Amino acid sequence: MNVTEIFETMEYGPAPEAAAPGLAWIKEHEPFGLFINNQWVKPANGQYIESINPATGKQLTKVATSNSADVDAAVAAARTAFETWGKTPGHVRARYMYAIARHIQKHSRLLAVLESLDNGKPIRETRDIDIPLVARHFYYYAGWAQLMESQLTNYQPVGVVGQIIPWNFPLLMLAWKIAPALAMGNTVVLKPARYTSLTALKFAEIMHEIGLPPGVVNILTGEASQVGEALVRHPDVNKIAFTGSTDVGRSIRRATAGSGKKLSLELGGKSPFIVFDDADLDSVVEGVVDAIWFNQGQVCCAGSRLLVQENIANRLIEKLRVRMEHLRIGDPLDKAVDIGAIVSPGQLKEIQRLVKQGVEEGAVMWQPSWACPTEGYFFPPTLFTNVSPATTIAQIEIFGPVLVSMTFRTPAEAVELANNTRYGLAASVWSDNINLALDVAPKLKAGSVWINCTNLFDASSGFGGYRESGFGREGGKEGLYEYVRPKWETLETPLEALHIAKGSTSSNGSGSIQDEDGESAFQDLAFGSANGYVAALPTIDRTPKMFIGGKQARPDSGYSRDIYDPQGHMIGQVGEGNRKDIRNAVEAAHAASGWAVGTTHNRAQILYYIAENLSSREDEFARRIVQQTGRPYADAVAEVQVSISRLFSYAAWADKFEGVVHRPPMRGAVLALPEAIGVMAITCPDEYPLLGFISLAAPAIAMGNTLVVVPSQQSPLSATDCYQVLETSDLPNGVVNIVTGDRDALSQVLADHDDVDAMWYFGPAEGCKHVELASASNMKRTWVNYGHPRNWLDPVQGEGEEFLRESTQIKNIWIPYGE
Ligand code: NAD
Ligand code: MN
């Protein structure tokens, strides 16, 4: 036998990692308890569920199932711990987090083995990817704990955080959740996924080992229906952070609506993997392997849709099949195995069902000739060609090792096909033409874009979705804001928030012009009523219409509504907007989407111009405020002047809220770009009829969004007076659209609208709840005030980065370099 022959026939021998240390650790700890207050506690119901090894289908051990009594105990422990932990200096928290990172490294092999045993993923991945990234995450966020006091001066921790994670990266998802939460001074109750609790329990042991104060981290294993739901509904939890499927994400959005709980959702995806004809095909093939066969394809950002330029499609598919034939499937603890087991029999069945459906839908299925192990839950790498874009397998997240491929001809077609999904988590772009790749990246609706690479993650760079892939980011500095709130927000718990909101909500029925909530807000802000009232206004009839697509349009309803001053005198009329007006306004806002790709310099110029045109009419606008609110003239002038200053602030920010370049540990860089969200709906508060409108509209347009605005219901005339200001300021048609009328009826239409990407609502608590509830339909991002007034005059509350962050979503573009 010569050397060539040896190389041709040589099979890998098995290179097993020993399971023994993992199994011994399990034996030592049976029966597993719940981790509450740094102690192992028996579950209240005394019940346990089995935990299986998916590579054998056999039971590994049993873990405790918690119920709502355990959730109560864990939340109470976290609340007590928060009293201290929330005030613990950043440097002290950094020391604990540093210790966590060190201990992860010390126990890295045990954690890797446990993860492979419990989840079925190859040891090569747990050892070289999952666990090192976990350690890196704690190191990175130890740094933010250290820097919080100097870098997030205006922020405080949120409080007790409920965290719910999936089974695909059990320890890594735990790290993504716990590290930023602790760094910012929160305490945590975490629920691992039902199938994969073991590394979370080992992590709990580490918390005990390093002497983390009791109650800071609590871990409850068990079933979603018992632990998950109880945690989501618990009144003393201040925030829910969830990673999992879009369906469950939607139900959590609905369950928390109006509660005042902060929420971040990392959901599913159907991410495109785009190959242009000038790409290096051998690299592409390795890229595809990492995109869809990494972790058996059970990856939320898996490149599950291969989009290939038509002229190279056959060549690439041929190369892929050859590569697939050489993939090795089998025992996850074998170091030479590429593909391990599917996490559970249920997940395996679901993959089988969808693959069968793909075949029935007429796509061509291809699998390698070799057979999977018969014991355990295995599924071979699978490639579909001849897939048409509207079919189930092209649209639904399969969450398995199944790739569907489609072709395109031009870059524009590639972008269209790529964005033809309700999701928006990630995308990869393959081309040796950097101009083409960097031109395409910003056009993709996805939170991460990988150029000539795929599935790269690092603590320094944020991760998260657009559209139905959820909202909020994990990783990077942006990940911190999910775990803090402004210092001026003094309310301690959502319970309290709800109580106060209830006390101040109007009870005189909907459709009423008088809004008690708005009035009480005024009293809070210490405005007098009628003193200084300027009564003598010229009585010119001005009946504002809607402002849609740059034109003043009559309301579709043909009705007007009367506007009164605080004494009950009618001072004007505005159009009664309806569903049709909103539809037209949303359409106009969509048509103006070019605003987002224009230069930031141009946007700044237009904001300055609006300010200039407003200032030339200062007296008229001040009188209008007096007329509507009865506030003293001097106060009203101040409101106009602050509005002008605010426009200047956002003109300034327009070309300065720029994003950063991350340097993860690789050769290359990550561009973190804040992008416009798209079409935003804004419901303005009743307090400060002009300033409220300007404070919300200006940051949103500065960042490139186009708007549908519902002005103050009670005092809309300041906003409608702005039509002329906007018309004379070179603002392109459709960037700002204004629909007057019943606040809550119009807001409901906007919140339900599928083509609205984000919604802000500043009004009564009840309305906030409706907006959050309805937003779940297309997972639009929301920002509401839960019925609490802001002091809009105060720049800390009324302007700044909070507004800019709510106006943008960050896209991370990964650009490796070097040959
Ligand atoms: P899942 O939504 O079924 O479960 C996720 C977690 O939520 C589990 O811990 C589960 O017990 C819990 N849960 C389920 N129903 C609940 C409820 N009603 N209330 C509270 N908690 C509940 O998802 P899964 O099958 O475990 O994970 C796969 C999904 O997760 C995929 O859709 C995948 O795309 C997504 N995922 C997303 C990301 C991301 O960062 N975007 C990362 C990993 C996985
Ligand atoms: Mn398991």
PDB file of N, CA, C and O in Angstrom, residues 175-213:
ATOM      1  N   ALA A 175     -24.814  32.769  30.154  1.00  0.00           N
ATOM      2  CA  ALA A 175     -23.805  33.825  30.303  1.00  0.00           C
ATOM      3  C   ALA A 175     -24.285  35.127  29.668  1.00  0.00           C
ATOM      4  O   ALA A 175     -24.128  36.205  30.252  1.00  0.00           O
ATOM      5  N   TRP A 176     -24.879  35.024  28.490  1.00  0.00           N
ATOM      6  CA  TRP A 176     -25.373  36.237  27.818  1.00  0.00           C
ATOM      7  C   TRP A 176     -26.403  36.951  28.679  1.00  0.00           C
ATOM      8  O   TRP A 176     -26.559  38.158  28.609  1.00  0.00           O
ATOM      9  N   LYS A 177     -27.137  36.176  29.483  1.00  0.00           N
ATOM     10  CA  LYS A 177     -28.171  36.779  30.315  1.00  0.00           C
ATOM     11  C   LYS A 177     -27.593  37.281  31.636  1.00  0.00           C
ATOM     12  O   LYS A 177     -27.860  38.411  32.051  1.00  0.00           O
ATOM     13  N   ILE A 178     -26.840  36.414  32.306  1.00  0.00           N
ATOM     14  CA  ILE A 178     -26.454  36.747  33.683  1.00  0.00           C
ATOM     15  C   ILE A 178     -25.345  37.809  33.730  1.00  0.00           C
ATOM     16  O   ILE A 178     -25.379  38.700  34.579  1.00  0.00           O
ATOM     17  N   ALA A 179     -24.392  37.744  32.805  1.00  0.00           N
ATOM     18  CA  ALA A 179     -23.243  38.659  32.915  1.00  0.00           C
ATOM     19  C   ALA A 179     -23.652  40.142  32.876  1.00  0.00           C
ATOM     20  O   ALA A 179     -23.291  40.896  33.782  1.00  0.00           O
ATOM     21  N   PRO A 180     -24.403  40.577  31.864  1.00  0.00           N
ATOM     22  CA  PRO A 180     -24.749  42.007  31.868  1.00  0.00           C
ATOM     23  C   PRO A 180     -25.677  42.371  33.029  1.00  0.00           C
ATOM     24  O   PRO A 180     -25.597  43.492  33.546  1.00  0.00           O
ATOM     25  N   ALA A 181     -26.529  41.440  33.449  1.00  0.00           N
ATOM     26  CA  ALA A 181     -27.455  41.729  34.548  1.00  0.00           C
ATOM     27  C   ALA A 181     -26.676  42.016  35.834  1.00  0.00           C
ATOM     28  O   ALA A 181     -26.911  43.019  36.514  1.00  0.00           O
ATOM     29  N   LEU A 182     -25.728  41.141  36.168  1.00  0.00           N
ATOM     30  CA  LEU A 182     -24.945  41.341  37.395  1.00  0.00           C
ATOM     31  C   LEU A 182     -24.063  42.584  37.269  1.00  0.00           C
ATOM     32  O   LEU A 182     -23.892  43.336  38.231  1.00  0.00           O
ATOM     33  N   ALA A 183     -23.502  42.787  36.089  1.00  0.00           N
ATOM     34  CA  ALA A 183     -22.603  43.926  35.904  1.00  0.00           C
ATOM     35  C   ALA A 183     -23.316  45.224  36.257  1.00  0.00           C
ATOM     36  O   ALA A 183     -22.727  46.129  36.844  1.00  0.00           O
ATOM     37  N   MET A 184     -24.607  45.314  35.916  1.00  0.00           N
ATOM     38  CA  MET A 184     -25.348  46.549  36.144  1.00  0.00           C
ATOM     39  C   MET A 184     -26.045  46.564  37.501  1.00  0.00           C
ATOM     40  O   MET A 184     -26.851  47.454  37.774  1.00  0.00           O
ATOM     41  N   GLY A 185     -25.774  45.572  38.352  1.00  0.00           N
ATOM     42  CA  GLY A 185     -26.296  45.619  39.714  1.00  0.00           C
ATOM     43  C   GLY A 185     -27.664  45.000  39.914  1.00  0.00           C
ATOM     44  O   GLY A 185     -28.327  45.268  40.916  1.00  0.00           O
ATOM     45  N   ASN A 186     -28.101  44.190  38.967  1.00  0.00           N
ATOM     46  CA  ASN A 186     -29.396  43.502  39.127  1.00  0.00           C
ATOM     47  C   ASN A 186     -29.205  42.147  39.797  1.00  0.00           C
ATOM     48  O   ASN A 186     -28.102  41.607  39.825  1.00  0.00           O
ATOM     49  N   THR A 187     -30.283  41.582  40.282  1.00  0.00           N
ATOM     50  CA  THR A 187     -30.251  40.200  40.743  1.00  0.00           C
ATOM     51  C   THR A 187     -31.160  39.377  39.839  1.00  0.00           C
ATOM     52  O   THR A 187     -32.021  39.928  39.144  1.00  0.00           O
ATOM     53  N   VAL A 188     -30.953  38.060  39.853  1.00  0.00           N
ATOM     54  CA  VAL A 188     -31.450  37.234  38.780  1.00  0.00           C
ATOM     55  C   VAL A 188     -32.172  35.984  39.267  1.00  0.00           C
ATOM     56  O   VAL A 188     -31.742  35.353  40.229  1.00  0.00           O
ATOM     57  N   VAL A 189     -33.273  35.655  38.586  1.00  0.00           N
ATOM     58  CA  VAL A 189     -33.856  34.314  38.701  1.00  0.00           C
ATOM     59  C   VAL A 189     -33.864  33.740  37.286  1.00  0.00           C
ATOM     60  O   VAL A 189     -34.510  34.304  36.399  1.00  0.00           O
ATOM     61  N   LEU A 190     -33.096  32.671  37.089  1.00  0.00           N
ATOM     62  CA  LEU A 190     -32.952  32.135  35.731  1.00  0.00           C
ATOM     63  C   LEU A 190     -33.560  30.748  35.622  1.00  0.00           C
ATOM     64  O   LEU A 190     -33.380  29.905  36.500  1.00  0.00           O
ATOM     65  N   LYS A 191     -34.271  30.541  34.502  1.00  0.00           N
ATOM     66  CA  LYS A 191     -34.805  29.223  34.208  1.00  0.00           C
ATOM     67  C   LYS A 191     -34.121  28.655  32.969  1.00  0.00           C
ATOM     68  O   LYS A 191     -34.283  29.153  31.867  1.00  0.00           O
ATOM     69  N   PRO A 192     -33.348  27.574  33.157  1.00  0.00           N
ATOM     70  CA  PRO A 192     -32.763  26.919  31.975  1.00  0.00           C
ATOM     71  C   PRO A 192     -33.850  26.174  31.212  1.00  0.00           C
ATOM     72  O   PRO A 192     -34.964  26.024  31.701  1.00  0.00           O
ATOM     73  N   ALA A 193     -33.512  25.700  30.009  1.00  0.00           N
ATOM     74  CA  ALA A 193     -34.487  24.935  29.241  1.00  0.00           C
ATOM     75  C   ALA A 193     -34.655  23.560  29.878  1.00  0.00           C
ATOM     76  O   ALA A 193     -33.747  23.021  30.505  1.00  0.00           O
ATOM     77  N   ARG A 194     -35.798  22.982  29.676  1.00  0.00           N
ATOM     78  CA  ARG A 194     -36.160  21.728  30.316  1.00  0.00           C
ATOM     79  C   ARG A 194     -35.165  20.604  30.022  1.00  0.00           C
ATOM     80  O   ARG A 194     -34.876  19.777  30.858  1.00  0.00           O
ATOM     81  N   TYR A 195     -34.625  20.571  28.781  1.00  0.00           N
ATOM     82  CA  TYR A 195     -33.747  19.465  28.394  1.00  0.00           C
ATOM     83  C   TYR A 195     -32.299  19.649  28.794  1.00  0.00           C
ATOM     84  O   TYR A 195     -31.522  18.711  28.734  1.00  0.00           O
ATOM     85  N   THR A 196     -31.930  20.848  29.144  1.00  0.00           N
ATOM     86  CA  THR A 196     -30.505  21.129  29.325  1.00  0.00           C
ATOM     87  C   THR A 196     -30.248  21.983  30.567  1.00  0.00           C
ATOM     88  O   THR A 196     -29.956  23.166  30.461  1.00  0.00           O
ATOM     89  N   SER A 197     -30.360  21.369  31.720  1.00  0.00           N
ATOM     90  CA  SER A 197     -30.201  22.123  32.971  1.00  0.00           C
ATOM     91  C   SER A 197     -28.834  21.938  33.605  1.00  0.00           C
ATOM     92  O   SER A 197     -28.472  22.671  34.527  1.00  0.00           O
ATOM     93  N   LEU A 198     -28.077  20.927  33.153  1.00  0.00           N
ATOM     94  CA  LEU A 198     -26.929  20.507  33.963  1.00  0.00           C
ATOM     95  C   LEU A 198     -25.839  21.560  34.094  1.00  0.00           C
ATOM     96  O   LEU A 198     -25.313  21.783  35.185  1.00  0.00           O
ATOM     97  N   THR A 199     -25.482  22.217  32.983  1.00  0.00           N
ATOM     98  CA  THR A 199     -24.410  23.212  33.122  1.00  0.00           C
ATOM     99  C   THR A 199     -24.869  24.413  33.946  1.00  0.00           C
ATOM    100  O   THR A 199     -24.061  25.054  34.618  1.00  0.00           O
ATOM    101  N   ALA A 200     -26.166  24.697  33.932  1.00  0.00           N
ATOM    102  CA  ALA A 200     -26.662  25.790  34.773  1.00  0.00           C
ATOM    103  C   ALA A 200     -26.524  25.403  36.248  1.00  0.00           C
ATOM    104  O   ALA A 200     -26.231  26.249  37.107  1.00  0.00           O
ATOM    105  N   LEU A 201     -26.706  24.118  36.538  1.00  0.00           N
ATOM    106  CA  LEU A 201     -26.567  23.672  37.928  1.00  0.00           C
ATOM    107  C   LEU A 201     -25.093  23.688  38.353  1.00  0.00           C
ATOM    108  O   LEU A 201     -24.763  24.047  39.481  1.00  0.00           O
ATOM    109  N   LYS A 202     -24.232  23.310  37.427  1.00  0.00           N
ATOM    110  CA  LYS A 202     -22.788  23.414  37.707  1.00  0.00           C
ATOM    111  C   LYS A 202     -22.415  24.889  37.920  1.00  0.00           C
ATOM    112  O   LYS A 202     -21.629  25.227  38.804  1.00  0.00           O
ATOM    113  N   PHE A 203     -23.010  25.751  37.129  1.00  0.00           N
ATOM    114  CA  PHE A 203     -22.764  27.182  37.270  1.00  0.00           C
ATOM    115  C   PHE A 203     -23.205  27.652  38.663  1.00  0.00           C
ATOM    116  O   PHE A 203     -22.519  28.435  39.324  1.00  0.00           O
ATOM    117  N   ALA A 204     -24.347  27.149  39.119  1.00  0.00           N
ATOM    118  CA  ALA A 204     -24.831  27.511  40.455  1.00  0.00           C
ATOM    119  C   ALA A 204     -23.788  27.119  41.513  1.00  0.00           C
ATOM    120  O   ALA A 204     -23.504  27.875  42.445  1.00  0.00           O
ATOM    121  N   GLU A 205     -23.233  25.946  41.297  1.00  0.00           N
ATOM    122  CA  GLU A 205     -22.211  25.494  42.243  1.00  0.00           C
ATOM    123  C   GLU A 205     -21.023  26.466  42.262  1.00  0.00           C
ATOM    124  O   GLU A 205     -20.468  26.775  43.317  1.00  0.00           O
ATOM    125  N   ILE A 206     -20.680  26.955  41.080  1.00  0.00           N
ATOM    126  CA  ILE A 206     -19.580  27.926  41.003  1.00  0.00           C
ATOM    127  C   ILE A 206     -19.946  29.211  41.759  1.00  0.00           C
ATOM    128  O   ILE A 206     -19.117  29.790  42.465  1.00  0.00           O
ATOM    129  N   MET A 207     -21.185  29.640  41.660  1.00  0.00           N
ATOM    130  CA  MET A 207     -21.619  30.848  42.383  1.00  0.00           C
ATOM    131  C   MET A 207     -21.384  30.665  43.884  1.00  0.00           C
ATOM    132  O   MET A 207     -20.956  31.580  44.586  1.00  0.00           O
ATOM    133  N   HIS A 208     -21.685  29.452  44.331  1.00  0.00           N
ATOM    134  CA  HIS A 208     -21.497  29.140  45.740  1.00  0.00           C
ATOM    135  C   HIS A 208     -20.006  29.144  46.082  1.00  0.00           C
ATOM    136  O   HIS A 208     -19.580  29.726  47.075  1.00  0.00           O
ATOM    137  N   GLU A 209     -19.245  28.524  45.201  1.00  0.00           N
ATOM    138  CA  GLU A 209     -17.793  28.405  45.384  1.00  0.00           C
ATOM    139  C   GLU A 209     -17.103  29.770  45.508  1.00  0.00           C
ATOM    140  O   GLU A 209     -16.228  29.960  46.334  1.00  0.00           O
ATOM    141  N   ILE A 210     -17.493  30.693  44.661  1.00  0.00           N
ATOM    142  CA  ILE A 210     -16.806  31.992  44.692  1.00  0.00           C
ATOM    143  C   ILE A 210     -17.374  32.903  45.764  1.00  0.00           C
ATOM    144  O   ILE A 210     -16.883  34.011  45.979  1.00  0.00           O
ATOM    145  N   GLY A 211     -18.434  32.472  46.436  1.00  0.00           N
ATOM    146  CA  GLY A 211     -18.992  33.277  47.526  1.00  0.00           C
ATOM    147  C   GLY A 211     -19.795  34.476  47.062  1.00  0.00           C
ATOM    148  O   GLY A 211     -19.827  35.515  47.733  1.00  0.00           O
ATOM    149  N   LEU A 212     -20.448  34.326  45.924  1.00  0.00           N
ATOM    150  CA  LEU A 212     -21.353  35.394  45.492  1.00  0.00           C
ATOM    151  C   LEU A 212     -22.412  35.572  46.574  1.00  0.00           C
ATOM    152  O   LEU A 212     -22.919  34.584  47.102  1.00  0.00           O
ATOM    153  N   PRO A 213     -22.773  36.804  46.932  1.00  0.00           N
ATOM    154  CA  PRO A 213     -23.760  36.968  48.002  1.00  0.00           C
ATOM    155  C   PRO A 213     -25.045  36.187  47.692  1.00  0.00           C
ATOM    156  O   PRO A 213     -25.483  36.152  46.543  1.00  0.00           O
TER     157      PRO A 213
END
